[in-house]
Short mmCIF file of C-alpha atoms in Angstrom, two decimals:
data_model
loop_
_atom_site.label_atom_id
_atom_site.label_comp_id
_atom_site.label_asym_id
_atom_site.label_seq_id
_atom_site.Cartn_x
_atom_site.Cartn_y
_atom_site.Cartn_z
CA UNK C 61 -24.87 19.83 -12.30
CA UNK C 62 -26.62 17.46 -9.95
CA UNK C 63 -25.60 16.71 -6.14
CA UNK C 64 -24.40 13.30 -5.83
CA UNK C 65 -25.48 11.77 -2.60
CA UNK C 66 -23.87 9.31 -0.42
CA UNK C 67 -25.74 6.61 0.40
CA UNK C 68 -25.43 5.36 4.46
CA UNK C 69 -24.89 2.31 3.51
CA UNK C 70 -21.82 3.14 1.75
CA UNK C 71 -20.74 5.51 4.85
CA UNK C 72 -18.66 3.34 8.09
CA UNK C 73 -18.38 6.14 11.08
CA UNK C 74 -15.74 4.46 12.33
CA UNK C 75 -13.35 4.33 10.11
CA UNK C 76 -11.36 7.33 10.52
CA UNK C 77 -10.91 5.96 14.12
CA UNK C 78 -9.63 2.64 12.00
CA UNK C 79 -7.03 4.95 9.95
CA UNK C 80 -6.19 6.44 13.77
CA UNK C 81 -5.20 3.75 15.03
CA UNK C 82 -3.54 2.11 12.44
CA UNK C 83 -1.08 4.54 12.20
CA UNK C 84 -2.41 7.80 10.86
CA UNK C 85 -3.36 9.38 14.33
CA UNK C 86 -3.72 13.05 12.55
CA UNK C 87 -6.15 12.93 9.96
CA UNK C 88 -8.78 14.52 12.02
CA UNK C 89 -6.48 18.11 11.82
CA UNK C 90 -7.02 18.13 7.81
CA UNK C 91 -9.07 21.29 7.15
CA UNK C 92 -9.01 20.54 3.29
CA UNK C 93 -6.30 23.45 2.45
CA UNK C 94 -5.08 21.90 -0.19
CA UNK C 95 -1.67 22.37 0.54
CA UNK C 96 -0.48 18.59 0.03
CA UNK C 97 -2.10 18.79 -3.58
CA UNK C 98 0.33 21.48 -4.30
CA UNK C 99 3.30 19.70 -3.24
CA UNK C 100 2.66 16.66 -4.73
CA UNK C 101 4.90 15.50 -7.33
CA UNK C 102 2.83 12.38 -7.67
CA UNK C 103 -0.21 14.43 -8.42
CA UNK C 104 1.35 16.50 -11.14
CA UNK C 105 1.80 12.99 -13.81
CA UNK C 106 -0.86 10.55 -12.31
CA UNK C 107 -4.52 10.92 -10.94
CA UNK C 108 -3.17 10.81 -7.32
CA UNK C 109 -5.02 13.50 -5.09
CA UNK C 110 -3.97 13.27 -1.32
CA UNK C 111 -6.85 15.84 -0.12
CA UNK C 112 -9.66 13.74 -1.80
CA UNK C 113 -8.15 10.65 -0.03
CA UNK C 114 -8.11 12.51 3.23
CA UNK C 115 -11.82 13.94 2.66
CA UNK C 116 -13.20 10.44 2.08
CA UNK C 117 -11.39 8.41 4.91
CA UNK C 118 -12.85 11.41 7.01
CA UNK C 119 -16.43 10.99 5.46
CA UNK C 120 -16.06 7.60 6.26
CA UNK C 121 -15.77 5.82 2.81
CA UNK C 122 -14.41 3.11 3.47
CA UNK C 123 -14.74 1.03 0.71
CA UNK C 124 -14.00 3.73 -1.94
CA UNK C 125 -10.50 4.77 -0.09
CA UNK C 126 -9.06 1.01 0.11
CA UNK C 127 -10.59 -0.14 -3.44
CA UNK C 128 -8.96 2.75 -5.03
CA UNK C 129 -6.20 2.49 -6.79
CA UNK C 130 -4.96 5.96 -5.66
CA UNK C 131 -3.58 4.80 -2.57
CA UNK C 132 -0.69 2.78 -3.87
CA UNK C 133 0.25 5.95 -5.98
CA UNK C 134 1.85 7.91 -3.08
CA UNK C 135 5.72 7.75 -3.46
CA UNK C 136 6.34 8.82 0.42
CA UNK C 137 8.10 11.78 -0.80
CA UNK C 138 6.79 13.40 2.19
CA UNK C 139 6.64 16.61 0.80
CA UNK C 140 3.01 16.75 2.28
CA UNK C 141 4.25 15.58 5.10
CA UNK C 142 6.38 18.51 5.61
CA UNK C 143 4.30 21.26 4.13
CA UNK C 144 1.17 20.65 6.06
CA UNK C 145 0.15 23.33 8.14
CA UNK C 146 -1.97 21.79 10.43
CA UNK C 147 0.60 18.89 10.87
CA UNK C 148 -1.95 15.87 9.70
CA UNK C 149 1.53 14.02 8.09
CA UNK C 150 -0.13 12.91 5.11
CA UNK C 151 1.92 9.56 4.49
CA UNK C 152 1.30 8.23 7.83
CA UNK C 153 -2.07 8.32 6.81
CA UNK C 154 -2.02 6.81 2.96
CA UNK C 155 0.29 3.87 4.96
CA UNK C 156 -2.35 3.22 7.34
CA UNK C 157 -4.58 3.05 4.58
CA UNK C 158 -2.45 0.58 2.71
CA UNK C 159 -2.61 -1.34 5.57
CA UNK C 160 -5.58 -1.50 6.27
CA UNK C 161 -6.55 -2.04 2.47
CA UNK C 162 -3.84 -5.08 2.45
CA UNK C 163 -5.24 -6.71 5.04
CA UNK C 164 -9.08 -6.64 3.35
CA UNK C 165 -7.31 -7.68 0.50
CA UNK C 166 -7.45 -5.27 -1.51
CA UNK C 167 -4.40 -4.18 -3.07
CA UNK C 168 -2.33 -4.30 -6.70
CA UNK C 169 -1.82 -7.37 -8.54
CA UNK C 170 2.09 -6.77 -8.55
CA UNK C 171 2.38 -6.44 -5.19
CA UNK C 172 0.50 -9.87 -4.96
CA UNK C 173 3.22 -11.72 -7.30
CA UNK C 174 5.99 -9.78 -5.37
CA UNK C 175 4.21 -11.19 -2.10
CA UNK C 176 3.88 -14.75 -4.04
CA UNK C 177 7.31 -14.85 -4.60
CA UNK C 178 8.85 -13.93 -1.24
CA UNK C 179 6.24 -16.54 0.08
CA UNK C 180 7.59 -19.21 -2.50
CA UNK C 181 11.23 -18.07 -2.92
CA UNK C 182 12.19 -16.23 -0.09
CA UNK C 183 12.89 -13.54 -1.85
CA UNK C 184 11.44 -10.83 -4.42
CA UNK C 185 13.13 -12.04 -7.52
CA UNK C 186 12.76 -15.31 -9.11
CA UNK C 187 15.24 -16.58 -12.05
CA UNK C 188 13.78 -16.59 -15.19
CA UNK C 189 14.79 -19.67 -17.28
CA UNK C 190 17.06 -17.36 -19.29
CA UNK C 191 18.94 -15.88 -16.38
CA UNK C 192 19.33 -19.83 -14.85
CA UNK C 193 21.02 -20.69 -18.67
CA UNK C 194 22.85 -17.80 -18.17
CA UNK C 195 23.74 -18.46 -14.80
CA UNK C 196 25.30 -21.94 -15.90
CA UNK C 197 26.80 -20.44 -19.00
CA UNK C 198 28.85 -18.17 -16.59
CA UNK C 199 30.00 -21.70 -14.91
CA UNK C 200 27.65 -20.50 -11.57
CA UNK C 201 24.90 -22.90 -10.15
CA UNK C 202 21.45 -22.74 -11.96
CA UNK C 203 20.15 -20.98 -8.59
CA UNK C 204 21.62 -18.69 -6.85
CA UNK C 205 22.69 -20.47 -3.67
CA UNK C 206 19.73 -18.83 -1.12
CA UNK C 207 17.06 -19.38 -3.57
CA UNK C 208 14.34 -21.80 -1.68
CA UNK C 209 17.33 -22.15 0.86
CA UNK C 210 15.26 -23.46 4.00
CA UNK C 211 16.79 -21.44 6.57
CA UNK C 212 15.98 -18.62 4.05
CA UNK C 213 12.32 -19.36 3.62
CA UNK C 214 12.03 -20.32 7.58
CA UNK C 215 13.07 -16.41 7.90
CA UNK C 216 10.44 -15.35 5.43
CA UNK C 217 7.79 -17.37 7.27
CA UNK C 218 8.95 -16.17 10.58
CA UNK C 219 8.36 -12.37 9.38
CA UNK C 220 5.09 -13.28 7.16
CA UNK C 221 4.03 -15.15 10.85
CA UNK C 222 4.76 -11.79 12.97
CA UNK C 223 3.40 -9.03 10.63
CA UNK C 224 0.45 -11.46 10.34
CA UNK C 225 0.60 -11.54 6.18
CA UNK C 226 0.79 -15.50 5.68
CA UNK C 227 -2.75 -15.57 6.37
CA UNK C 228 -3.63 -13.07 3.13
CA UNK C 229 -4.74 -14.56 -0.10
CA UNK C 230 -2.32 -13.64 -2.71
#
């Protein structure tokens, strides 16, 4: 079996200081035990491996950990999170990540719609035509009465302002 090498290009130093500071201020403490692998329910039905996530966010692989599609499988069980021996807290870490990947603009398509939709309706949920015809069927308005309600959507935009997520393409 050949030795893959990483190429320094591909390698960015600083950004396990980046995961540190967004949030996942223990990630240096992972020794590799493997002992949020063994915990993970998410692990045992997807492809979701916590360690190699760790490993490469402390090699410095940037653009592997926030491109992968691994990150958004976490379910914050935190059963990681409380196993860990050396007390790295494993979630903080993958939601640093997440953030961090969010805000190159790299994360799932359905979390882009949801985000389209709480930009356009103020809310996650849009009607469908069906549900509206049922809606008026029922004798209720087509819409329920916050939908695109502007004090609603001036709420949205205040939060989307504050967390800084109006300015991501979605």
């Amino acid at each position: 079996m050949a030795l893959r090498t990483l190429k320094p290009k591909k390698i960015d130093p600083s950004f396990i200081n980046e995961v540190k500071a967004a949030g996942g201020k223990n990630i240096g403490a992972c020794f590799q035990c493997g002992t949020c692998v063994s915990s993970c329910p998410a692990g045992l039905v997807t492809t979701y491996k916590i360690r190699k996530i760790l490993r490469k966010t402390s090699l410095g692989l940037k653009d592997d950990v926030l491109k992968s599609e691994d990150i958004w499988k976490c379910t914050t069980c935190l059963a990681c999170y409380d196993r860990c021996p050396r007390g790295v807290e494993p979630v903080e870490v993958i939601l640093a990540i997440r953030n961090i990947a969010v805000r190159h603009g790299y994360f799932p398509e359905k979390l882009k719609s949801n985000l389209r939709n709480i930009i356009n309706a103020g809310q996650l949920v849009t009607l469908t035509d069906d549900i509206s015809g049922f809606r008026v069927e029922l004798g209720l308005s087509e819409n329920s009465p916050h939908m695109k309600s502007s004090k609603a959507l001036d709420e949205v935009n205040k939060i989307l302002e504050i967390t800084g997520i109006e300015g991501l393409e979605v």
